[in-house]
C-alpha positions in Angstrom: 8.1 38.6 -15.5 5.6 37.0 -13.3 4.5 39.9 -11.0 3.1 39.1 -7.5 -0.4 39.8 -8.8 0.0 37.0 -11.5 1.5 34.6 -8.7 -1.3 35.1 -6.4 -3.8 34.5 -9.4 -2.0 31.2 -10.1 -2.0 30.2 -6.5 -5.8 30.9 -6.3 -6.5 29.0 -9.5 -4.5 26.0 -8.2 -6.3 26.2 -5.0 -9.7 26.4 -6.5 -9.0 23.6 -9.0 -7.5 21.4 -6.0 -10.6 22.1 -3.9 -13.0 21.0 -6.8 -11.0 18.0 -7.7 -10.8 16.7 -4.0 -14.7 17.2 -3.8 -15.1 15.2 -7.0 -12.7 12.5 -5.5 -14.9 12.3 -2.4 -17.7 11.3 -4.7 -16.1 9.0 -7.3 -13.0 7.4 -8.7 -10.4 9.3 -10.6 -11.2 7.4 -13.8 -14.7 8.7 -13.5 -13.8 12.5 -13.1 -13.6 14.6 -16.3 -11.5 17.9 -16.6 -15.0 19.5 -17.6 -16.5 18.7 -14.3 -13.3 19.9 -12.4 -13.3 23.3 -14.2 -17.2 23.8 -13.8 -17.0 23.0 -10.2 -13.9 25.5 -9.8 -15.5 28.0 -12.1 -12.3 28.0 -14.3 -12.1 27.3 -18.0 -10.4 24.4 -19.4 -7.7 26.3 -21.1 -6.5 27.5 -17.6 -6.5 23.9 -16.4 -4.5 22.8 -19.3 -2.0 25.6 -18.7 -1.0 23.8 -15.4 -1.9 20.2 -15.7 -2.0 17.6 -18.5 -4.9 15.7 -17.2 -6.5 14.5 -13.9 -3.7 12.0 -13.4 -1.1 14.7 -13.9 -3.0 16.8 -11.4 -3.1 14.0 -8.9 0.6 13.4 -9.3 1.4 17.0 -8.6 -0.8 17.1 -5.6 1.1 13.8 -4.3 4.5 15.4 -5.0 3.6 18.5 -3.1 2.4 16.5 -0.1 5.4 14.1 -0.3 7.7 17.1 -0.8 6.5 18.8 2.4 6.6 15.6 4.4 10.2 15.1 3.3 11.0 18.6 4.5 9.7 17.7 8.0 11.8 14.3 7.9 14.8 16.0 7.0 14.8 17.4 10.5 15.1 14.0 11.8 18.4 13.3 10.4 19.8 16.5 11.5 18.8 16.5 15.1 17.8 13.1 16.7 17.1 14.4 20.1 13.9 12.8 21.5 12.2 15.9 21.9 13.1 17.0 18.4 11.6 13.9 16.9 8.4 14.4 18.9 8.2 17.9 17.4 9.0 16.8 13.7 6.3 14.0 14.0 3.9 16.6 15.5 4.7 19.0 12.5 3.9 16.0 10.2 0.6 15.5 11.9 -0.2 19.3 11.8 0.6 19.2 8.2 -1.8 16.1 7.7 -4.4 17.9 9.7 -4.1 21.1 7.4 -4.5 18.8 4.5 -6.9 16.2 5.9 -9.4 16.0 3.0 -6.7 14.9 0.4 -4.8 12.9 2.9 -7.8 10.8 4.0 -8.6 10.1 0.3 -5.1 9.2 -0.7 -5.0 6.7 2.3 -8.4 5.3 1.8 -9.4 2.2 -0.5 -10.2 5.0 -3.0 -6.6 6.2 -2.8 -3.7 5.6 -5.2 -1.8 2.6 -3.9 1.3 4.1 -5.7 1.1 7.1 -3.3 1.2 4.7 -0.4 4.3 3.1 -2.0 5.9 6.5 -2.4 5.2 7.4 1.2 6.8 3.9 2.1 9.9 4.7 0.2 10.1 8.3 1.4 10.0 7.2 5.2 12.2 4.1 4.5 15.0 6.6 2.8 14.9 8.8 5.7 14.4 6.4 8.6 15.9 3.0 7.8 19.5 4.1 8.6 18.4 5.3 11.9 16.9 2.1 12.9 20.0 0.3 12.1 22.0 2.1 15.0 22.7 -1.1 17.0 24.7 -4.0 15.8 21.9 -6.4 17.0 19.6 -5.1 14.3 20.5 -6.2 10.7 19.5 -4.1 7.8 17.3 -6.9 6.8 15.7 -7.1 10.1 15.3 -3.2 10.2 13.5 -3.5 6.8 10.9 -5.9 8.5 10.6 -3.6 11.4 10.1 -0.6 9.1 7.6 -2.3 7.0 5.5 -3.3 10.1 5.8 0.0 11.8 5.1 2.0 8.7 1.9 0.1 8.0 0.9 0.4 11.5 1.4 4.2 11.4 -0.5 4.5 8.3 -3.4 2.6 10.0 -3.2 4.8 13.0 -3.2 8.0 10.8 -6.2 6.6 8.8 -8.1 6.0 12.2 -7.3 9.4 13.3 -8.4 11.0 10.1 -11.6 8.9 10.1 -12.4 9.8 13.8 -12.2 13.5 12.6 -8.9 14.1 14.2 -10.3 14.3 17.8 -6.8 13.9 19.3 -4.2 16.6 19.1 -1.4 16.2 16.5 1.1 16.5 19.7 -0.9 13.4 21.2 -0.5 11.6 18.1 3.0 12.2 17.7 3.7 10.8 21.1 1.5 7.8 20.5 3.2 6.9 17.2 6.6 7.3 18.9 5.7 5.4 21.9 4.3 2.5 19.7 7.1 2.2 17.3 9.8 2.7 20.0 8.3 0.0 22.2 8.0 -2.3 19.4 11.5 -1.9 18.4 12.4 -2.4 21.9 10.4 -5.6 22.2 12.0 -6.8 19.0 15.5 -6.2 20.3 14.8 -7.9 23.7 13.0 -10.9 22.2 15.0 -11.6 19.1 16.2 -15.1 18.5 17.8 -16.7 15.8 15.6 -19.1 13.9 
């Protein structure tokens, strides 16, 4: 039976390993990082690392899974309550989460990041949002997919800029900005759509 003391130790161990890993990722590519380096920086032995992870790639996947799981929890609120104020609150919570995890988010969304992670973000948002875009008969599912690709790529760019600018704007401001840009684009698309 795992006690609270053991659970705290596991959380602490994972936290220091993650911090060590992120510090190394800020300096070099994942393929150049050894388990020994991660463990030495964290002051944790290799056996402890291997009790939780297979290798640095498994470690990265688990970090990504945790991030995406938390974003998915925030997105789930969108489908339950689509009032505009609730949407702003939900997006603000996502920005708060990004801010709390700025170091790893900045890495994952950078050139050094994993393109597979960006694809997973794309699919997660797609699965949770695309049906909400197709609320009007004037927008086909195919058109909604183009709108989604365009807006999501733009949103990732805005998030990258925000992270690179050291998050000077508040999460609330960023949420309102993202929603304004995406809704204005969707309105523009609907109002100017012509069959080609």
